[in-house]
Amino acid sequence: MKKIYQGILILLSIAVFFSCKKQDDGKITKDNLKVGFIYIGSINDEGYTTSQNLGRVALESKGIRTMYMENVAENEECEKALEYLISNGCNVIYATSYGYKDYVIKAAQKYPKIYFSHCSSNITGPNLSSYFGKMYEARYLSGIAAGLKTKTNKIGYVAAFPLPEVIRGINSFTLGAQSVNPEATIHVIWTHSWDNPPAERNAALQVIEASCDVIAQHQDSTAAQMAAQEKGVFCIGYNTATPNAAPLAYLTAPVFHWATYITNNVERILKGNWEARFYWGGLKEKMVDLDKLTSRNDPNAAILIDKARTQIEEGKLAIFQGPLYDTGKNLVIPKDRSMSDEEIWNMDWFLNGVFQVN
């Protein structure tokens, strides 16, 4: 009996040993998983941060613990926020603004057992991925709506910074508008801020005063949309569906579905088949989309947009297909070729038909 008892103790000791070893091997399970998010704005901004936060909400709906920090500046505050999330047990982290890049790279090198993802860059590392949406595809569709709606052939575009991300969106929007209205021109005004509602409002008012009768945007708030409604013109939103922000002016909005990447990335981690990657999904992958059209759109908008959407998703429509000319009417992309993903990602020139107001 004593030997049997000793044998049971030995077996229990072995079981405890391997159980502890399994817990200490660094493997992430649903029980020990905690996902952290760093946001540049408020989750209630009805724009960019709201759209990112929907990805976090999608995780929580699956029973996954999350934690987030709002209004984190693109400076040393990001580094502090990363450290805070890590100290609170986050072992998967999403940094959701371009200016966080250098701090994420540093943190990923310092904490090799934590999984990091950075939004809007194409950086990778042993424990670092990056992700973004091919928003230019949805921008093209929204450009069709704007090109059909304008009566003055002048469309305003309130934009943050002249970065490739913003430039390719403006160019794609221009091509969409001109595909249905060759006379359409896009008038870009810069705010030099992602989220500055007063500046966005003033910029919108300035291009409206210059006869722009549809206002699009690459900004995080709805200020430009509200300015459009105030002045009796139309608007196209961004990031999330915001028909209630300017109900008399809103046509549609190109929107992100960040949950497409975020949930898949976490599933890969839990399954143990995660690999560092740069993910750039579009309409086909359901990473971006166009919000439903309101009744204020041109009657032909739905048919033409649906046709273009199908062609893009099936690979029959390359948005940046030559011939493409810059603002100086110089041929940049010849007729017999379309731009590569790398060229689109790094785009730093404007198409003919784009005018910079400031």
mmCIF file of C-alpha atoms in Angstrom:
data_model
loop_
_atom_site.group_PDB
_atom_site.id
_atom_site.type_symbol
_atom_site.label_atom_id
_atom_site.label_comp_id
_atom_site.label_asym_id
_atom_site.label_seq_id
_atom_site.Cartn_x
_atom_site.Cartn_y
_atom_site.Cartn_z
ATOM 1 C CA MET A 1 0.000 0.000 0.000
ATOM 2 C CA LYS A 2 2.867 2.326 0.843
ATOM 3 C CA LYS A 3 4.448 1.665 -2.556
ATOM 4 C CA ILE A 4 1.173 2.412 -4.310
ATOM 5 C CA TYR A 5 0.873 5.674 -2.380
ATOM 6 C CA GLN A 6 4.452 6.620 -3.277
ATOM 7 C CA GLY A 7 3.727 5.826 -6.910
ATOM 8 C CA ILE A 8 0.688 8.095 -6.911
ATOM 9 C CA LEU A 9 2.781 10.909 -5.424
ATOM 10 C CA ILE A 10 5.408 10.443 -8.114
ATOM 11 C CA LEU A 11 2.775 10.554 -10.865
ATOM 12 C CA LEU A 12 1.222 13.694 -9.369
ATOM 13 C CA SER A 13 4.653 15.322 -9.168
ATOM 14 C CA ILE A 14 5.320 14.514 -12.817
ATOM 15 C CA ALA A 15 1.915 15.928 -13.808
ATOM 16 C CA VAL A 16 2.526 19.126 -11.856
ATOM 17 C CA PHE A 17 5.990 19.442 -13.411
ATOM 18 C CA PHE A 18 4.709 19.216 -16.965
ATOM 19 C CA SER A 19 1.749 21.460 -16.169
ATOM 20 C CA CYS A 20 4.075 24.159 -14.881
ATOM 21 C CA LYS A 21 6.371 23.678 -17.826
ATOM 22 C CA LYS A 22 3.443 24.125 -20.197
ATOM 23 C CA GLN A 23 2.404 27.321 -18.432
ATOM 24 C CA ASP A 24 5.935 28.665 -18.513
ATOM 25 C CA ASP A 25 6.718 27.857 -22.153
ATOM 26 C CA GLY A 26 5.415 31.238 -23.314
ATOM 27 C CA LYS A 27 2.547 29.799 -25.325
ATOM 28 C CA ILE A 28 -0.422 32.143 -25.547
ATOM 29 C CA THR A 29 -3.784 30.568 -24.881
ATOM 30 C CA LYS A 30 -7.219 32.127 -24.645
ATOM 31 C CA ASP A 31 -6.896 31.948 -20.848
ATOM 32 C CA ASN A 32 -3.713 34.023 -20.653
ATOM 33 C CA LEU A 33 -4.329 36.175 -23.743
ATOM 34 C CA LYS A 34 -4.754 39.901 -23.178
ATOM 35 C CA VAL A 35 -4.814 42.264 -26.135
ATOM 36 C CA GLY A 36 -3.817 45.923 -25.811
ATOM 37 C CA PHE A 37 -4.657 48.821 -28.134
ATOM 38 C CA ILE A 38 -3.147 52.290 -28.431
ATOM 39 C CA TYR A 39 -5.374 54.920 -30.043
ATOM 40 C CA ILE A 40 -4.482 58.397 -31.262
ATOM 41 C CA GLY A 41 -7.985 59.716 -30.588
ATOM 42 C CA SER A 42 -11.128 58.963 -28.644
ATOM 43 C CA ILE A 43 -13.122 55.795 -29.269
ATOM 44 C CA ASN A 44 -16.159 58.078 -29.564
ATOM 45 C CA ASP A 45 -14.741 60.312 -32.318
ATOM 46 C CA GLU A 46 -17.110 58.781 -34.948
ATOM 47 C CA GLY A 47 -14.088 58.480 -37.192
ATOM 48 C CA TYR A 48 -10.735 56.735 -37.290
ATOM 49 C CA THR A 49 -10.448 55.675 -33.653
ATOM 50 C CA THR A 50 -14.060 54.560 -33.545
ATOM 51 C CA SER A 51 -13.378 52.338 -36.553
ATOM 52 C CA GLN A 52 -10.239 50.876 -34.945
ATOM 53 C CA ASN A 53 -12.075 50.261 -31.702
ATOM 54 C CA LEU A 54 -14.648 48.137 -33.520
ATOM 55 C CA GLY A 55 -11.830 45.639 -34.052
ATOM 56 C CA ARG A 56 -11.268 45.494 -30.300
ATOM 57 C CA VAL A 57 -14.998 45.087 -29.687
ATOM 58 C CA ALA A 58 -14.999 42.155 -32.120
ATOM 59 C CA LEU A 59 -12.370 40.435 -29.965
ATOM 60 C CA GLU A 60 -14.335 41.021 -26.788
ATOM 61 C CA SER A 61 -17.408 39.494 -28.432
ATOM 62 C CA LYS A 62 -15.330 36.311 -28.718
ATOM 63 C CA GLY A 63 -14.567 36.361 -25.000
ATOM 64 C CA ILE A 64 -11.039 37.747 -25.348
ATOM 65 C CA ARG A 65 -9.768 40.192 -22.732
ATOM 66 C CA THR A 66 -8.685 43.596 -24.034
ATOM 67 C CA MET A 67 -7.328 46.874 -22.745
ATOM 68 C CA TYR A 68 -6.952 50.213 -24.512
ATOM 69 C CA MET A 69 -5.484 53.687 -24.131
ATOM 70 C CA GLU A 70 -7.001 56.704 -25.872
ATOM 71 C CA ASN A 71 -5.571 60.033 -27.065
ATOM 72 C CA VAL A 72 -1.970 58.831 -27.125
ATOM 73 C CA ALA A 73 0.263 61.296 -28.981
ATOM 74 C CA GLU A 74 2.737 60.215 -31.645
ATOM 75 C CA ASN A 75 5.754 60.905 -29.431
ATOM 76 C CA GLU A 76 7.275 59.547 -26.221
ATOM 77 C CA GLU A 77 3.732 59.132 -24.894
ATOM 78 C CA CYS A 78 3.447 56.121 -27.183
ATOM 79 C CA GLU A 79 6.471 54.499 -25.552
ATOM 80 C CA LYS A 80 4.945 55.063 -22.116
ATOM 81 C CA ALA A 81 1.630 53.639 -23.275
ATOM 82 C CA LEU A 82 3.314 50.501 -24.621
ATOM 83 C CA GLU A 83 5.113 49.974 -21.332
ATOM 84 C CA TYR A 84 1.881 50.473 -19.411
ATOM 85 C CA LEU A 85 0.010 47.883 -21.476
ATOM 86 C CA ILE A 86 2.825 45.388 -21.096
ATOM 87 C CA SER A 87 3.051 45.955 -17.338
ATOM 88 C CA ASN A 88 -0.681 45.205 -17.165
ATOM 89 C CA GLY A 89 -0.308 41.826 -18.816
ATOM 90 C CA CYS A 90 -0.932 42.555 -22.479
ATOM 91 C CA ASN A 91 0.905 40.018 -24.627
ATOM 92 C CA VAL A 92 -0.581 41.094 -27.982
ATOM 93 C CA ILE A 93 -0.545 44.802 -28.858
ATOM 94 C CA TYR A 94 -1.968 46.880 -31.698
ATOM 95 C CA ALA A 95 -0.547 50.362 -32.242
ATOM 96 C CA THR A 96 -3.044 52.044 -34.521
ATOM 97 C CA SER A 97 -1.426 55.238 -35.843
ATOM 98 C CA TYR A 98 1.389 55.807 -38.331
ATOM 99 C CA GLY A 99 3.484 57.974 -36.002
ATOM 100 C CA TYR A 100 3.794 55.139 -33.467
ATOM 101 C CA LYS A 101 6.067 53.191 -35.812
ATOM 102 C CA ASP A 102 9.494 53.898 -34.291
ATOM 103 C CA TYR A 103 8.247 53.252 -30.756
ATOM 104 C CA VAL A 104 6.668 49.957 -31.792
ATOM 105 C CA ILE A 105 9.895 48.796 -33.435
ATOM 106 C CA LYS A 106 11.803 49.613 -30.248
ATOM 107 C CA ALA A 107 9.281 47.837 -28.018
ATOM 108 C CA ALA A 108 9.212 44.754 -30.260
ATOM 109 C CA GLN A 109 12.981 44.445 -29.963
ATOM 110 C CA LYS A 110 12.831 44.892 -26.181
ATOM 111 C CA TYR A 111 9.982 42.385 -25.656
ATOM 112 C CA PRO A 112 10.537 39.489 -28.095
ATOM 113 C CA LYS A 113 7.785 37.294 -26.554
ATOM 114 C CA ILE A 114 5.046 39.861 -27.149
ATOM 115 C CA TYR A 115 3.250 40.082 -30.497
ATOM 116 C CA PHE A 116 3.002 43.576 -31.982
ATOM 117 C CA SER A 117 1.040 44.916 -34.953
ATOM 118 C CA HIS A 118 1.448 48.408 -36.357
ATOM 119 C CA CYS A 119 -1.227 50.032 -38.490
ATOM 120 C CA SER A 120 -0.480 51.942 -41.721
ATOM 121 C CA SER A 121 3.159 50.945 -42.229
ATOM 122 C CA ASN A 122 4.728 47.921 -43.925
ATOM 123 C CA ILE A 123 7.307 47.075 -41.253
ATOM 124 C CA THR A 124 7.884 43.530 -40.000
ATOM 125 C CA GLY A 125 10.142 41.775 -37.496
ATOM 126 C CA PRO A 126 10.378 38.460 -35.630
ATOM 127 C CA ASN A 127 7.405 39.435 -33.440
ATOM 128 C CA LEU A 128 6.088 42.384 -35.440
ATOM 129 C CA SER A 129 3.529 42.604 -38.230
ATOM 130 C CA SER A 130 1.878 45.560 -39.922
ATOM 131 C CA TYR A 131 -1.522 46.008 -41.475
ATOM 132 C CA PHE A 132 -3.601 48.408 -43.502
ATOM 133 C CA GLY A 133 -6.574 48.503 -45.844
ATOM 134 C CA LYS A 134 -6.565 49.308 -49.550
ATOM 135 C CA MET A 135 -8.752 52.282 -48.857
ATOM 136 C CA TYR A 136 -8.008 53.665 -52.297
ATOM 137 C CA GLU A 137 -10.386 51.009 -53.691
ATOM 138 C CA ALA A 138 -13.289 52.294 -51.600
ATOM 139 C CA ARG A 139 -12.174 55.875 -52.314
ATOM 140 C CA TYR A 140 -12.596 55.178 -56.021
ATOM 141 C CA LEU A 141 -16.195 54.096 -55.440
ATOM 142 C CA SER A 142 -16.918 57.190 -53.343
ATOM 143 C CA GLY A 143 -15.413 59.295 -56.119
ATOM 144 C CA ILE A 144 -18.087 57.943 -58.464
ATOM 145 C CA ALA A 145 -20.767 59.174 -56.059
ATOM 146 C CA ALA A 146 -19.122 62.609 -55.876
ATOM 147 C CA GLY A 147 -18.559 62.907 -59.626
ATOM 148 C CA LEU A 148 -22.217 62.196 -60.318
ATOM 149 C CA LYS A 149 -23.470 64.607 -57.668
ATOM 150 C CA THR A 150 -21.424 67.740 -58.305
ATOM 151 C CA LYS A 151 -23.025 70.493 -60.381
ATOM 152 C CA THR A 152 -20.046 72.873 -60.324
ATOM 153 C CA ASN A 153 -17.543 70.118 -61.215
ATOM 154 C CA LYS A 154 -15.509 71.278 -58.217
ATOM 155 C CA ILE A 155 -15.155 68.800 -55.358
ATOM 156 C CA GLY A 156 -13.449 69.813 -52.124
ATOM 157 C CA TYR A 157 -11.149 67.441 -50.267
ATOM 158 C CA VAL A 158 -10.142 68.245 -46.677
ATOM 159 C CA ALA A 159 -6.918 66.320 -46.017
ATOM 160 C CA ALA A 160 -4.450 65.915 -43.174
ATOM 161 C CA PHE A 161 -0.900 65.532 -44.525
ATOM 162 C CA PRO A 162 0.641 65.084 -48.008
ATOM 163 C CA LEU A 163 1.747 61.517 -47.235
ATOM 164 C CA PRO A 164 1.530 58.588 -49.698
ATOM 165 C CA GLU A 165 -1.453 57.160 -47.799
ATOM 166 C CA VAL A 166 -3.384 60.401 -48.309
ATOM 167 C CA ILE A 167 -2.102 61.085 -51.820
ATOM 168 C CA ARG A 168 -3.100 57.696 -53.229
ATOM 169 C CA GLY A 169 -6.561 58.163 -51.717
ATOM 170 C CA ILE A 170 -6.965 61.572 -53.347
ATOM 171 C CA ASN A 171 -5.766 60.230 -56.703
ATOM 172 C CA SER A 172 -8.052 57.212 -56.586
ATOM 173 C CA PHE A 173 -11.006 59.393 -55.590
ATOM 174 C CA THR A 174 -10.169 61.641 -58.556
ATOM 175 C CA LEU A 175 -10.151 58.708 -60.974
ATOM 176 C CA GLY A 176 -13.486 57.515 -59.630
ATOM 177 C CA ALA A 177 -15.049 60.955 -60.057
ATOM 178 C CA GLN A 178 -13.617 61.418 -63.546
ATOM 179 C CA SER A 179 -14.768 57.956 -64.658
ATOM 180 C CA VAL A 180 -18.343 59.282 -64.625
ATOM 181 C CA ASN A 181 -17.639 63.007 -64.974
ATOM 182 C CA PRO A 182 -14.485 63.860 -66.975
ATOM 183 C CA GLU A 183 -14.885 67.549 -66.075
ATOM 184 C CA ALA A 184 -14.653 66.938 -62.335
ATOM 185 C CA THR A 185 -11.737 68.529 -60.480
ATOM 186 C CA ILE A 186 -10.579 67.877 -56.924
ATOM 187 C CA HIS A 187 -9.536 70.814 -54.730
ATOM 188 C CA VAL A 188 -7.379 69.678 -51.813
ATOM 189 C CA ILE A 189 -6.905 71.764 -48.705
ATOM 190 C CA TRP A 190 -4.475 70.672 -45.965
ATOM 191 C CA THR A 191 -5.069 70.915 -42.217
ATOM 192 C CA HIS A 192 -1.711 69.383 -41.177
ATOM 193 C CA SER A 193 -3.465 67.419 -38.468
ATOM 194 C CA TRP A 194 -5.297 64.096 -38.313
ATOM 195 C CA ASP A 195 -7.835 65.267 -35.788
ATOM 196 C CA ASN A 196 -8.492 68.984 -35.419
ATOM 197 C CA PRO A 197 -12.222 69.668 -35.818
ATOM 198 C CA PRO A 198 -11.963 73.506 -35.919
ATOM 199 C CA ALA A 199 -9.285 73.331 -38.623
ATOM 200 C CA GLU A 200 -11.286 70.758 -40.583
ATOM 201 C CA ARG A 201 -14.403 72.903 -40.403
ATOM 202 C CA ASN A 202 -12.558 76.031 -41.552
ATOM 203 C CA ALA A 203 -10.906 74.136 -44.398
ATOM 204 C CA ALA A 204 -14.265 72.833 -45.587
ATOM 205 C CA LEU A 205 -15.805 76.298 -45.449
ATOM 206 C CA GLN A 206 -12.912 77.685 -47.487
ATOM 207 C CA VAL A 207 -13.367 75.260 -50.399
ATOM 208 C CA ILE A 208 -17.143 75.611 -50.221
ATOM 209 C CA GLU A 209 -16.679 79.373 -50.602
ATOM 210 C CA ALA A 210 -14.658 78.550 -53.746
ATOM 211 C CA SER A 211 -17.734 76.812 -55.267
ATOM 212 C CA CYS A 212 -17.030 73.213 -54.258
ATOM 213 C CA ASP A 213 -20.432 71.583 -53.824
ATOM 214 C CA VAL A 214 -19.319 68.145 -52.574
ATOM 215 C CA ILE A 215 -16.828 67.778 -49.720
ATOM 216 C CA ALA A 216 -14.729 64.661 -49.147
ATOM 217 C CA GLN A 217 -12.172 64.170 -46.402
ATOM 218 C CA HIS A 218 -9.154 62.333 -45.033
ATOM 219 C CA GLN A 219 -9.632 63.394 -41.413
ATOM 220 C CA ASP A 220 -10.580 61.698 -38.167
ATOM 221 C CA SER A 221 -13.623 63.788 -37.190
ATOM 222 C CA THR A 222 -16.934 64.695 -38.835
ATOM 223 C CA ALA A 223 -16.359 68.470 -38.735
ATOM 224 C CA ALA A 224 -16.047 68.827 -42.514
ATOM 225 C CA GLN A 225 -19.306 66.924 -42.996
ATOM 226 C CA MET A 226 -21.153 69.185 -40.587
ATOM 227 C CA ALA A 227 -19.741 72.263 -42.342
ATOM 228 C CA ALA A 228 -21.051 70.913 -45.651
ATOM 229 C CA GLN A 229 -24.547 70.509 -44.249
ATOM 230 C CA GLU A 230 -24.429 73.985 -42.737
ATOM 231 C CA LYS A 231 -23.696 75.473 -46.162
ATOM 232 C CA GLY A 232 -26.203 73.358 -48.079
ATOM 233 C CA VAL A 233 -23.728 71.201 -50.027
ATOM 234 C CA PHE A 234 -23.036 67.466 -49.906
ATOM 235 C CA CYS A 235 -20.383 65.405 -48.174
ATOM 236 C CA ILE A 236 -18.623 62.070 -48.170
ATOM 237 C CA GLY A 237 -17.366 60.758 -44.844
ATOM 238 C CA TYR A 238 -14.454 58.527 -43.926
ATOM 239 C CA ASN A 239 -13.482 55.654 -41.594
ATOM 240 C CA THR A 240 -16.962 54.790 -40.320
ATOM 241 C CA ALA A 241 -20.558 55.215 -41.429
ATOM 242 C CA THR A 242 -21.732 58.620 -40.140
ATOM 243 C CA PRO A 243 -25.111 59.366 -41.761
ATOM 244 C CA ASN A 244 -26.347 61.019 -38.570
ATOM 245 C CA ALA A 245 -23.503 63.536 -38.363
ATOM 246 C CA ALA A 246 -24.831 65.493 -41.347
ATOM 247 C CA PRO A 247 -28.087 63.781 -42.356
ATOM 248 C CA LEU A 248 -29.041 66.369 -44.977
ATOM 249 C CA ALA A 249 -25.639 66.290 -46.699
ATOM 250 C CA TYR A 250 -24.236 62.774 -46.327
ATOM 251 C CA LEU A 251 -23.884 60.682 -49.478
ATOM 252 C CA THR A 252 -21.739 57.744 -48.316
ATOM 253 C CA ALA A 253 -18.304 56.993 -46.849
ATOM 254 C CA PRO A 254 -15.340 54.717 -47.545
ATOM 255 C CA VAL A 255 -14.960 52.696 -44.342
ATOM 256 C CA PHE A 256 -12.461 50.342 -42.710
ATOM 257 C CA HIS A 257 -13.204 46.925 -41.230
ATOM 258 C CA TRP A 258 -10.178 46.540 -38.966
ATOM 259 C CA ALA A 259 -11.672 43.464 -37.317
ATOM 260 C CA THR A 260 -10.896 41.532 -40.506
ATOM 261 C CA TYR A 261 -7.182 41.659 -39.729
ATOM 262 C CA ILE A 262 -7.293 41.927 -35.949
ATOM 263 C CA THR A 263 -9.412 38.832 -35.312
ATOM 264 C CA ASN A 264 -7.519 36.755 -37.874
ATOM 265 C CA ASN A 265 -4.181 37.804 -36.402
ATOM 266 C CA VAL A 266 -5.238 36.744 -32.907
ATOM 267 C CA GLU A 267 -6.561 33.422 -34.245
ATOM 268 C CA ARG A 268 -3.154 32.749 -35.812
ATOM 269 C CA ILE A 269 -1.447 33.413 -32.494
ATOM 270 C CA LEU A 270 -3.789 31.078 -30.619
ATOM 271 C CA LYS A 271 -3.372 28.329 -33.233
ATOM 272 C CA GLY A 272 0.393 28.648 -33.118
ATOM 273 C CA ASN A 273 0.782 29.376 -36.852
ATOM 274 C CA TRP A 274 1.481 33.128 -36.606
ATOM 275 C CA GLU A 275 4.085 34.515 -38.988
ATOM 276 C CA ALA A 276 5.251 38.111 -39.337
ATOM 277 C CA ARG A 277 3.636 39.737 -42.358
ATOM 278 C CA PHE A 278 2.529 42.954 -43.968
ATOM 279 C CA TYR A 279 -1.206 42.648 -44.604
ATOM 280 C CA TRP A 280 -2.865 45.015 -47.082
ATOM 281 C CA GLY A 281 -6.417 43.934 -47.837
ATOM 282 C CA GLY A 282 -9.043 45.585 -49.979
ATOM 283 C CA LEU A 283 -12.676 45.235 -51.022
ATOM 284 C CA LYS A 284 -12.352 41.551 -51.879
ATOM 285 C CA GLU A 285 -10.898 40.731 -48.454
ATOM 286 C CA LYS A 286 -13.594 42.830 -46.691
ATOM 287 C CA MET A 287 -10.911 45.019 -45.131
ATOM 288 C CA VAL A 288 -12.497 48.148 -46.639
ATOM 289 C CA ASP A 289 -15.942 48.914 -47.964
ATOM 290 C CA LEU A 290 -18.271 51.703 -49.028
ATOM 291 C CA ASP A 291 -21.137 52.626 -46.742
ATOM 292 C CA LYS A 292 -24.618 52.255 -48.180
ATOM 293 C CA LEU A 293 -25.732 55.130 -50.371
ATOM 294 C CA THR A 294 -28.273 57.574 -49.017
ATOM 295 C CA SER A 295 -31.264 58.846 -50.966
ATOM 296 C CA ARG A 296 -29.374 62.070 -51.724
ATOM 297 C CA ASN A 297 -27.177 60.310 -54.281
ATOM 298 C CA ASP A 298 -27.616 60.551 -58.032
ATOM 299 C CA PRO A 299 -30.116 57.928 -59.269
ATOM 300 C CA ASN A 300 -27.399 56.212 -61.321
ATOM 301 C CA ALA A 301 -24.885 55.985 -58.489
ATOM 302 C CA ALA A 302 -25.828 52.546 -57.148
ATOM 303 C CA ILE A 303 -25.660 50.813 -60.525
ATOM 304 C CA LEU A 304 -22.334 52.367 -61.528
ATOM 305 C CA ILE A 305 -20.742 51.821 -58.112
ATOM 306 C CA ASP A 306 -21.854 48.184 -57.939
ATOM 307 C CA LYS A 307 -20.425 47.579 -61.400
ATOM 308 C CA ALA A 308 -17.076 49.123 -60.462
ATOM 309 C CA ARG A 309 -16.986 47.221 -57.168
ATOM 310 C CA THR A 310 -17.478 43.906 -58.942
ATOM 311 C CA GLN A 311 -14.773 44.709 -61.474
ATOM 312 C CA ILE A 312 -12.315 45.648 -58.736
ATOM 313 C CA GLU A 313 -13.041 42.541 -56.673
ATOM 314 C CA GLU A 314 -12.703 40.278 -59.726
ATOM 315 C CA GLY A 315 -9.455 41.932 -60.789
ATOM 316 C CA LYS A 316 -10.960 43.303 -63.990
ATOM 317 C CA LEU A 317 -10.483 46.949 -63.023
ATOM 318 C CA ALA A 318 -7.012 48.160 -62.072
ATOM 319 C CA ILE A 319 -7.657 51.611 -60.633
ATOM 320 C CA PHE A 320 -4.217 52.996 -61.424
ATOM 321 C CA GLN A 321 -4.122 51.828 -65.035
ATOM 322 C CA GLY A 322 -2.274 53.988 -67.537
ATOM 323 C CA PRO A 323 -2.230 56.333 -69.202
ATOM 324 C CA LEU A 324 -1.941 58.493 -66.084
ATOM 325 C CA TYR A 325 -0.759 62.096 -66.146
ATOM 326 C CA ASP A 326 0.417 64.285 -63.289
ATOM 327 C CA THR A 327 -0.680 67.855 -62.578
ATOM 328 C CA GLY A 328 1.848 69.128 -65.106
ATOM 329 C CA LYS A 329 0.212 66.874 -67.717
ATOM 330 C CA ASN A 330 3.341 64.732 -67.885
ATOM 331 C CA LEU A 331 2.814 61.043 -68.670
ATOM 332 C CA VAL A 332 3.762 59.090 -65.535
ATOM 333 C CA ILE A 333 2.205 55.682 -66.192
ATOM 334 C CA PRO A 334 1.979 54.610 -69.847
ATOM 335 C CA LYS A 335 -1.123 53.111 -71.401
ATOM 336 C CA ASP A 336 0.136 49.533 -71.463
ATOM 337 C CA ARG A 337 0.662 49.044 -67.732
ATOM 338 C CA SER A 338 -0.870 49.542 -64.300
ATOM 339 C CA MET A 339 0.900 50.556 -61.119
ATOM 340 C CA SER A 340 2.288 47.868 -58.826
ATOM 341 C CA ASP A 341 1.348 47.611 -55.157
ATOM 342 C CA GLU A 342 4.750 49.031 -54.238
ATOM 343 C CA GLU A 343 4.258 52.035 -56.537
ATOM 344 C CA ILE A 344 0.784 52.654 -55.155
ATOM 345 C CA TRP A 345 2.015 52.324 -51.567
ATOM 346 C CA ASN A 346 4.749 54.932 -52.150
ATOM 347 C CA MET A 347 2.762 57.311 -54.375
ATOM 348 C CA ASP A 348 4.020 60.889 -53.974
ATOM 349 C CA TRP A 349 2.578 62.729 -56.984
ATOM 350 C CA PHE A 350 -0.870 64.059 -57.887
ATOM 351 C CA LEU A 351 -2.953 63.263 -60.939
ATOM 352 C CA ASN A 352 -4.069 65.788 -63.487
ATOM 353 C CA GLY A 353 -7.299 67.292 -62.184
ATOM 354 C CA VAL A 354 -6.069 67.675 -58.605
ATOM 355 C CA PHE A 355 -5.505 71.216 -57.355
ATOM 356 C CA GLN A 356 -3.906 72.074 -54.005
ATOM 357 C CA VAL A 357 -5.573 75.076 -52.405
ATOM 358 C CA ASN A 358 -2.778 75.660 -49.877
#
